[in-house]
């Protein structure tokens, strides 16, 4: 039997470079590996755990699917759909949440961060976020999960719950491991933390045109351009990281030498970086147009993906119901 791969992105807007390098590049690599069956979703139920706009949710979900397809996800090779169309996710999440303590969830750094961001919206669903994510993965008995490094604490929860279920009830959930990509941590343009949809000014979207990319990069913080030591943190370090990711290690080294010598001219660095980024995004944007012009095709892909996913999900739920002693 083929091993399964599961991953997803929250339906909170369009994909950015962090999602692309940290997650989608991994989705693509595994989709083309015949040893794996790949399932990629848009996590709309995860999206509603923080404040959201009900007028935009469905559109955001479609937008992420279109980004996926534009990047090269292929419905002939992968199951592509929206999480909420497969109700078994919440069904399994409820069962798993009966096996993990509130204290374990409250101590997660990701939960604490979200509480800081939305102090007036600390809901049960927010606390349960990692349990729903564990259900997403375990439902398909996935053994590989292509996600960025920020998701490692959540994956640990999934492993813990899976192990617990196997020991207590005799289920056979495999241990899910993170599939690591070169861009597992794409830094923010603000000079602080990771690139994220929820932080304004931190990201470049896959749909950004050349001028927008230039403008966004021009706002990234820098320094005088020279010094005794190349910075390891902050705006300059982040720019150099982006240079490495999009232009390669050699160009990064070139700038590091400039920093230690005559100085970097950031205007030139940013213009060159903008060009490299746009070169990578241009074909994706062209492909996206095809799907933008054919919304019924996108909806069909989502619907058919859900049907395929529900077959696998239904099998797992039958097993789980049995093992935990629910009525037959
Ligand atoms: P965001 O944090 O922008 O809301 P999500 O939480 O929806 O993004 O994450 C979707 C996927 O993209 C996850 O696999 C996550 O690990 C990855 N990801 C998000 N931001 C980054 C980043 N800056 N660098 C690398 N991977 C990232």
Short mmCIF file of C-alpha atoms and ligand atoms in Angstrom, two decimals:
data_model
loop_
_atom_site.label_atom_id
_atom_site.label_comp_id
_atom_site.label_asym_id
_atom_site.label_seq_id
_atom_site.Cartn_x
_atom_site.Cartn_y
_atom_site.Cartn_z
CA UNK A 1 0.00 0.00 0.00
CA UNK A 2 1.16 3.52 -0.79
CA UNK A 3 2.07 5.76 2.11
CA UNK A 4 -0.14 8.78 2.54
CA UNK A 5 0.72 12.45 2.69
CA UNK A 6 -1.58 15.08 4.15
CA UNK A 7 -1.23 18.84 4.39
CA UNK A 8 -3.23 22.03 4.16
CA UNK A 9 -3.25 25.79 4.38
CA UNK A 10 -5.77 27.88 6.25
CA UNK A 11 -8.34 29.70 4.12
CA UNK A 12 -7.28 33.14 5.27
CA UNK A 13 -6.39 34.71 1.94
CA UNK A 14 -3.99 34.11 -0.87
CA UNK A 15 -0.79 32.14 -0.50
CA UNK A 16 2.45 33.96 0.19
CA UNK A 17 6.11 33.06 -0.37
CA UNK A 18 6.29 31.37 3.05
CA UNK A 19 3.40 29.05 2.24
CA UNK A 20 4.89 28.39 -1.18
CA UNK A 21 8.45 27.55 -0.12
CA UNK A 22 7.64 26.04 3.26
CA UNK A 23 4.66 23.95 2.25
CA UNK A 24 3.52 23.90 -1.40
CA UNK A 25 6.98 23.05 -2.80
CA UNK A 26 6.90 19.99 -0.57
CA UNK A 27 3.34 19.15 -1.72
CA UNK A 28 4.58 19.21 -5.33
CA UNK A 29 7.62 17.06 -4.70
CA UNK A 30 5.55 14.37 -2.98
CA UNK A 31 2.73 14.54 -5.52
CA UNK A 32 5.22 13.47 -8.17
CA UNK A 33 6.63 10.63 -6.08
CA UNK A 34 4.82 7.40 -7.01
CA UNK A 35 5.41 5.95 -3.53
CA UNK A 36 2.88 8.35 -2.02
CA UNK A 37 -0.82 9.09 -2.19
CA UNK A 38 -1.20 12.83 -1.59
CA UNK A 39 -4.10 14.73 -0.02
CA UNK A 40 -4.01 18.53 0.12
CA UNK A 41 -6.77 20.66 1.57
CA UNK A 42 -7.78 24.19 2.30
CA UNK A 43 -8.39 24.34 6.02
CA UNK A 44 -11.53 26.44 6.26
CA UNK A 45 -12.54 25.04 9.66
CA UNK A 46 -9.16 26.08 10.99
CA UNK A 47 -9.66 29.52 9.46
CA UNK A 48 -12.74 30.21 11.58
CA UNK A 49 -10.85 29.68 14.86
CA UNK A 50 -9.72 33.32 14.63
CA UNK A 51 -12.00 36.26 13.69
CA UNK A 52 -13.00 36.09 10.00
CA UNK A 53 -15.37 37.63 7.47
CA UNK A 54 -18.26 35.33 6.52
CA UNK A 55 -18.70 37.15 3.20
CA UNK A 56 -15.17 36.21 2.17
CA UNK A 57 -14.63 32.72 3.59
CA UNK A 58 -15.81 30.68 0.59
CA UNK A 59 -13.96 32.98 -1.81
CA UNK A 60 -10.78 32.68 0.26
CA UNK A 61 -11.13 28.92 0.14
CA UNK A 62 -11.44 28.98 -3.65
CA UNK A 63 -8.51 31.37 -3.87
CA UNK A 64 -6.21 28.99 -2.04
CA UNK A 65 -7.35 26.12 -4.27
CA UNK A 66 -6.58 28.28 -7.33
CA UNK A 67 -3.14 29.08 -5.91
CA UNK A 68 -2.55 25.36 -5.37
CA UNK A 69 -3.56 24.53 -8.93
CA UNK A 70 -1.54 27.41 -10.35
CA UNK A 71 1.56 26.15 -8.51
CA UNK A 72 1.12 22.75 -10.14
CA UNK A 73 -1.04 20.66 -7.81
CA UNK A 74 -2.85 18.26 -10.08
CA UNK A 75 -6.27 16.73 -9.32
CA UNK A 76 -5.26 13.68 -11.37
CA UNK A 77 -2.43 13.04 -8.94
CA UNK A 78 -3.60 14.52 -5.62
CA UNK A 79 -6.85 14.80 -3.74
CA UNK A 80 -7.51 18.55 -3.54
CA UNK A 81 -10.47 19.85 -1.56
CA UNK A 82 -11.81 21.90 1.36
CA UNK A 83 -11.69 20.52 4.90
CA UNK A 84 -15.29 21.42 5.78
CA UNK A 85 -16.62 19.25 2.94
CA UNK A 86 -15.31 16.18 4.76
CA UNK A 87 -17.21 16.17 8.07
CA UNK A 88 -15.20 13.21 9.35
CA UNK A 89 -12.45 15.72 10.31
CA UNK A 90 -14.56 17.21 13.10
CA UNK A 91 -16.02 13.84 13.96
CA UNK A 92 -12.56 12.38 14.64
CA UNK A 93 -11.44 15.63 16.32
CA UNK A 94 -14.21 15.24 18.88
CA UNK A 95 -13.13 11.72 19.70
CA UNK A 96 -9.46 12.74 19.98
CA UNK A 97 -10.33 15.72 22.17
CA UNK A 98 -11.79 13.26 24.66
CA UNK A 99 -8.28 11.84 25.07
CA UNK A 100 -6.14 14.94 25.63
CA UNK A 101 -6.14 17.42 28.49
CA UNK A 102 -6.95 21.11 28.45
CA UNK A 103 -3.63 21.78 30.22
CA UNK A 104 -1.61 20.19 27.38
CA UNK A 105 -3.33 22.45 24.85
CA UNK A 106 -3.02 25.61 26.96
CA UNK A 107 0.74 25.20 27.20
CA UNK A 108 1.36 25.17 23.46
CA UNK A 109 3.35 28.24 22.30
CA UNK A 110 1.11 28.57 19.23
CA UNK A 111 -1.98 28.86 21.45
CA UNK A 112 -0.33 31.47 23.67
CA UNK A 113 0.63 33.50 20.61
CA UNK A 114 -2.92 33.48 19.25
CA UNK A 115 -4.28 34.50 22.66
CA UNK A 116 -1.98 37.53 22.51
CA UNK A 117 -3.14 38.38 18.98
CA UNK A 118 -6.86 38.01 19.72
CA UNK A 119 -7.40 38.42 23.47
CA UNK A 120 -11.14 38.86 22.98
CA UNK A 121 -11.53 35.72 20.92
CA UNK A 122 -10.11 32.87 22.99
CA UNK A 123 -12.61 30.22 21.97
CA UNK A 124 -12.95 26.49 22.53
CA UNK A 125 -12.16 25.95 18.84
CA UNK A 126 -8.91 27.92 19.17
CA UNK A 127 -7.84 25.72 22.08
CA UNK A 128 -8.83 22.65 20.07
CA UNK A 129 -6.96 23.76 16.92
CA UNK A 130 -4.09 21.26 17.34
CA UNK A 131 -6.57 18.43 18.01
CA UNK A 132 -8.41 19.21 14.78
CA UNK A 133 -5.05 19.23 13.02
CA UNK A 134 -4.20 15.85 14.57
CA UNK A 135 -7.55 14.58 13.26
CA UNK A 136 -6.79 15.95 9.76
CA UNK A 137 -3.61 13.91 9.63
CA UNK A 138 -4.70 10.74 11.47
CA UNK A 139 -7.95 10.48 9.50
CA UNK A 140 -5.88 9.61 6.42
CA UNK A 141 -3.26 7.66 8.40
CA UNK A 142 -0.74 10.02 6.84
CA UNK A 143 2.90 9.33 7.58
CA UNK A 144 4.37 12.44 5.94
CA UNK A 145 3.23 16.02 6.44
CA UNK A 146 4.85 18.77 4.35
CA UNK A 147 4.58 21.87 6.58
CA UNK A 148 6.87 24.69 7.70
CA UNK A 149 8.93 24.43 10.87
CA UNK A 150 6.37 26.58 12.75
CA UNK A 151 4.02 23.58 12.73
CA UNK A 152 6.37 21.21 14.57
CA UNK A 153 4.67 21.65 17.99
CA UNK A 154 1.33 20.75 16.40
CA UNK A 155 2.80 17.70 14.70
CA UNK A 156 4.13 16.58 18.06
CA UNK A 157 0.55 16.72 19.40
CA UNK A 158 -0.63 14.59 16.47
CA UNK A 159 2.09 12.02 17.17
CA UNK A 160 1.24 11.99 20.86
CA UNK A 161 -2.50 11.49 20.30
CA UNK A 162 -1.89 8.84 17.63
CA UNK A 163 0.42 6.89 19.95
CA UNK A 164 -2.08 7.20 22.79
CA UNK A 165 -4.96 5.94 20.61
CA UNK A 166 -2.86 3.01 19.40
CA UNK A 167 -1.89 2.02 22.94
CA UNK A 168 -5.31 2.49 24.52
CA UNK A 169 -7.61 1.30 21.73
CA UNK A 170 -5.41 -0.71 19.38
CA UNK A 171 -5.77 1.59 16.37
CA UNK A 172 -2.93 1.59 13.82
CA UNK A 173 -2.17 5.26 13.20
CA UNK A 174 1.33 5.69 11.75
CA UNK A 175 3.67 8.25 13.30
CA UNK A 176 3.40 11.39 11.13
CA UNK A 177 6.72 13.04 10.30
CA UNK A 178 7.36 16.49 8.89
CA UNK A 179 8.56 16.57 5.30
CA UNK A 180 11.23 19.25 5.31
CA UNK A 181 11.78 21.70 2.45
CA UNK A 182 14.61 24.17 1.86
CA UNK A 183 12.26 27.05 2.65
CA UNK A 184 10.95 25.66 5.92
CA UNK A 185 11.27 29.11 7.48
CA UNK A 186 10.71 32.13 5.27
CA UNK A 187 11.34 35.32 7.23
CA UNK A 188 9.08 38.35 7.41
CA UNK A 189 9.72 41.52 5.39
CA UNK A 190 9.28 43.50 8.61
CA UNK A 191 12.57 42.17 9.97
CA UNK A 192 10.86 40.33 12.78
CA UNK A 193 9.55 36.77 12.88
CA UNK A 194 8.21 34.69 10.00
CA UNK A 195 6.35 35.77 6.90
CA UNK A 196 2.65 35.40 7.77
CA UNK A 197 -0.72 36.28 6.29
CA UNK A 198 -1.87 37.61 9.62
CA UNK A 199 0.96 40.16 9.88
CA UNK A 200 0.44 43.18 7.62
CA UNK A 201 3.56 44.17 5.68
CA UNK A 202 5.28 40.84 6.33
CA UNK A 203 4.52 38.99 3.13
CA UNK A 204 4.67 38.85 -0.66
CA UNK A 205 1.67 37.08 -2.19
CA UNK A 206 2.00 34.66 -5.09
CA UNK A 207 -0.29 36.98 -7.06
CA UNK A 208 1.80 40.14 -6.51
CA UNK A 209 3.03 41.82 -9.69
CA UNK A 210 6.55 43.03 -10.26
CA UNK A 211 5.84 46.60 -9.07
CA UNK A 212 4.12 45.43 -5.88
CA UNK A 213 7.03 43.12 -5.08
CA UNK A 214 9.49 46.02 -5.56
CA UNK A 215 7.39 48.27 -3.37
CA UNK A 216 7.05 45.71 -0.61
CA UNK A 217 10.78 44.98 -0.62
CA UNK A 218 11.64 48.67 -0.59
CA UNK A 219 9.89 48.93 2.78
CA UNK A 220 12.01 46.18 4.35
CA UNK A 221 14.26 47.61 7.09
CA UNK A 222 18.04 47.76 6.50
CA UNK A 223 21.10 49.39 8.07
CA UNK A 224 24.15 51.38 6.92
CA UNK A 225 25.15 48.44 4.70
CA UNK A 226 28.49 47.57 6.26
CA UNK A 227 29.99 46.32 9.47
CA UNK A 228 32.39 43.94 11.18
CA UNK A 229 29.91 41.09 11.30
CA UNK A 230 27.01 40.11 9.04
CA UNK A 231 23.79 40.42 11.11
CA UNK A 232 22.18 37.13 12.11
CA UNK A 233 18.83 38.65 13.07
CA UNK A 234 16.58 41.46 11.86
CA UNK A 235 15.90 43.13 8.51
CA UNK A 236 19.28 42.59 6.84
CA UNK A 237 19.52 38.95 7.95
CA UNK A 238 16.02 38.38 6.55
CA UNK A 239 16.87 40.00 3.21
CA UNK A 240 19.96 37.83 2.90
CA UNK A 241 17.87 34.77 3.69
CA UNK A 242 15.48 35.70 0.88
CA UNK A 243 18.45 36.23 -1.47
CA UNK A 244 19.65 32.73 -0.63
CA UNK A 245 16.21 31.21 -1.19
CA UNK A 246 15.54 32.91 -4.53
CA UNK A 247 18.98 33.64 -5.99
CA UNK A 248 21.10 30.91 -4.42
CA UNK A 249 23.89 30.70 -1.87
CA UNK A 250 26.48 32.29 -4.16
CA UNK A 251 24.65 35.58 -4.39
CA UNK A 252 24.17 35.61 -0.64
CA UNK A 253 27.92 35.18 -0.21
CA UNK A 254 28.53 38.01 -2.67
CA UNK A 255 26.44 40.37 -0.50
CA UNK A 256 28.02 39.13 2.71
CA UNK A 257 31.44 40.00 1.30
CA UNK A 258 30.16 43.44 0.33
CA UNK A 259 28.84 43.92 3.87
CA UNK A 260 32.24 43.16 5.37
CA UNK A 261 33.99 45.25 2.70
CA UNK A 262 32.82 48.32 0.76
CA UNK A 263 29.20 47.99 1.84
CA UNK A 264 25.94 46.71 0.32
CA UNK A 265 23.83 49.04 -1.78
CA UNK A 266 20.41 47.91 -0.63
CA UNK A 267 18.58 49.58 -3.50
CA UNK A 268 20.41 47.31 -5.93
CA UNK A 269 20.02 44.23 -3.75
CA UNK A 270 16.29 44.78 -3.46
CA UNK A 271 15.81 45.44 -7.19
CA UNK A 272 17.70 42.26 -8.08
CA UNK A 273 15.80 40.22 -5.48
CA UNK A 274 12.46 41.56 -6.77
CA UNK A 275 13.39 40.39 -10.25
CA UNK A 276 14.31 36.89 -9.10
CA UNK A 277 11.11 36.56 -7.08
CA UNK A 278 8.94 37.76 -9.96
CA UNK A 279 10.68 35.38 -12.36
CA UNK A 280 9.58 32.50 -10.14
CA UNK A 281 6.01 33.82 -9.71
CA UNK A 282 5.26 34.86 -13.30
CA UNK A 283 4.47 31.37 -14.67
CA UNK A 284 2.32 30.65 -11.59
CA UNK A 285 0.35 33.86 -12.19
CA UNK A 286 -0.18 32.95 -15.86
CA UNK A 287 -1.46 29.52 -14.92
CA UNK A 288 -3.73 31.01 -12.26
CA UNK A 289 -5.55 33.02 -14.93
CA UNK A 290 -6.70 29.77 -16.54
CA UNK A 291 -8.49 28.78 -13.33
CA UNK A 292 -9.76 32.29 -12.59
CA UNK A 293 -11.51 32.16 -15.96
CA UNK A 294 -13.08 28.78 -15.25
CA UNK A 295 -14.70 28.85 -11.79
CA UNK A 296 -16.88 25.81 -12.51
CA UNK A 297 -13.75 23.73 -13.13
CA UNK A 298 -12.37 24.81 -9.75
CA UNK A 299 -15.64 23.94 -8.01
CA UNK A 300 -15.71 20.55 -9.70
CA UNK A 301 -12.16 19.78 -8.57
CA UNK A 302 -13.12 20.69 -4.98
CA UNK A 303 -16.30 18.57 -5.07
CA UNK A 304 -14.65 15.53 -6.60
CA UNK A 305 -11.74 15.82 -4.18
CA UNK A 306 -14.17 15.76 -1.26
CA UNK A 307 -15.83 12.60 -2.57
CA UNK A 308 -12.50 10.80 -2.83
CA UNK A 309 -11.39 12.02 0.60
CA UNK A 310 -14.64 10.87 2.20
CA UNK A 311 -14.06 7.30 1.04
CA UNK A 312 -10.77 7.09 2.95
CA UNK A 313 -12.13 9.09 5.89
CA UNK A 314 -15.18 6.82 6.16
CA UNK A 315 -12.98 3.72 6.38
CA UNK A 316 -10.92 5.19 9.21
CA UNK A 317 -14.01 6.30 11.11
CA UNK A 318 -15.55 2.84 10.85
CA UNK A 319 -12.42 1.39 12.43
CA UNK A 320 -12.21 4.08 15.11
CA UNK A 321 -15.91 3.73 16.07
CA UNK A 322 -15.38 0.02 16.51
CA UNK A 323 -12.17 0.29 18.50
CA UNK A 324 -13.44 2.91 20.95
CA UNK A 325 -16.65 0.99 21.63
CA UNK A 326 -19.38 3.09 19.99
CA UNK A 327 -22.63 1.30 19.15
CA UNK A 328 -22.59 -0.81 15.97
P1 LIG B 1 0.02 31.71 7.87
O1 LIG B 1 0.93 31.56 9.05
O2 LIG B 1 0.57 32.65 6.86
O3 LIG B 1 -1.41 31.99 8.23
P2 LIG B 1 -0.72 28.93 7.56
O4 LIG B 1 -0.73 28.83 9.04
O5 LIG B 1 -1.99 28.77 6.83
O6 LIG B 1 0.01 30.29 7.14
O7 LIG B 1 0.33 27.87 7.03
C1 LIG B 1 0.20 27.12 5.83
C2 LIG B 1 1.49 26.37 5.57
O8 LIG B 1 2.53 27.28 5.22
C3 LIG B 1 2.00 25.60 6.79
O9 LIG B 1 2.59 24.41 6.33
C4 LIG B 1 3.05 26.49 7.35
O10 LIG B 1 4.03 25.78 8.08
C5 LIG B 1 3.64 27.12 6.10
N1 LIG B 1 4.19 28.43 6.37
C6 LIG B 1 3.51 29.54 6.76
N2 LIG B 1 4.34 30.57 6.91
C7 LIG B 1 5.59 30.12 6.61
C8 LIG B 1 6.88 30.72 6.56
N3 LIG B 1 7.05 32.00 6.83
N4 LIG B 1 7.93 29.95 6.21
C9 LIG B 1 7.77 28.64 5.90
N5 LIG B 1 6.59 28.01 5.92
C10 LIG B 1 5.51 28.73 6.27
#
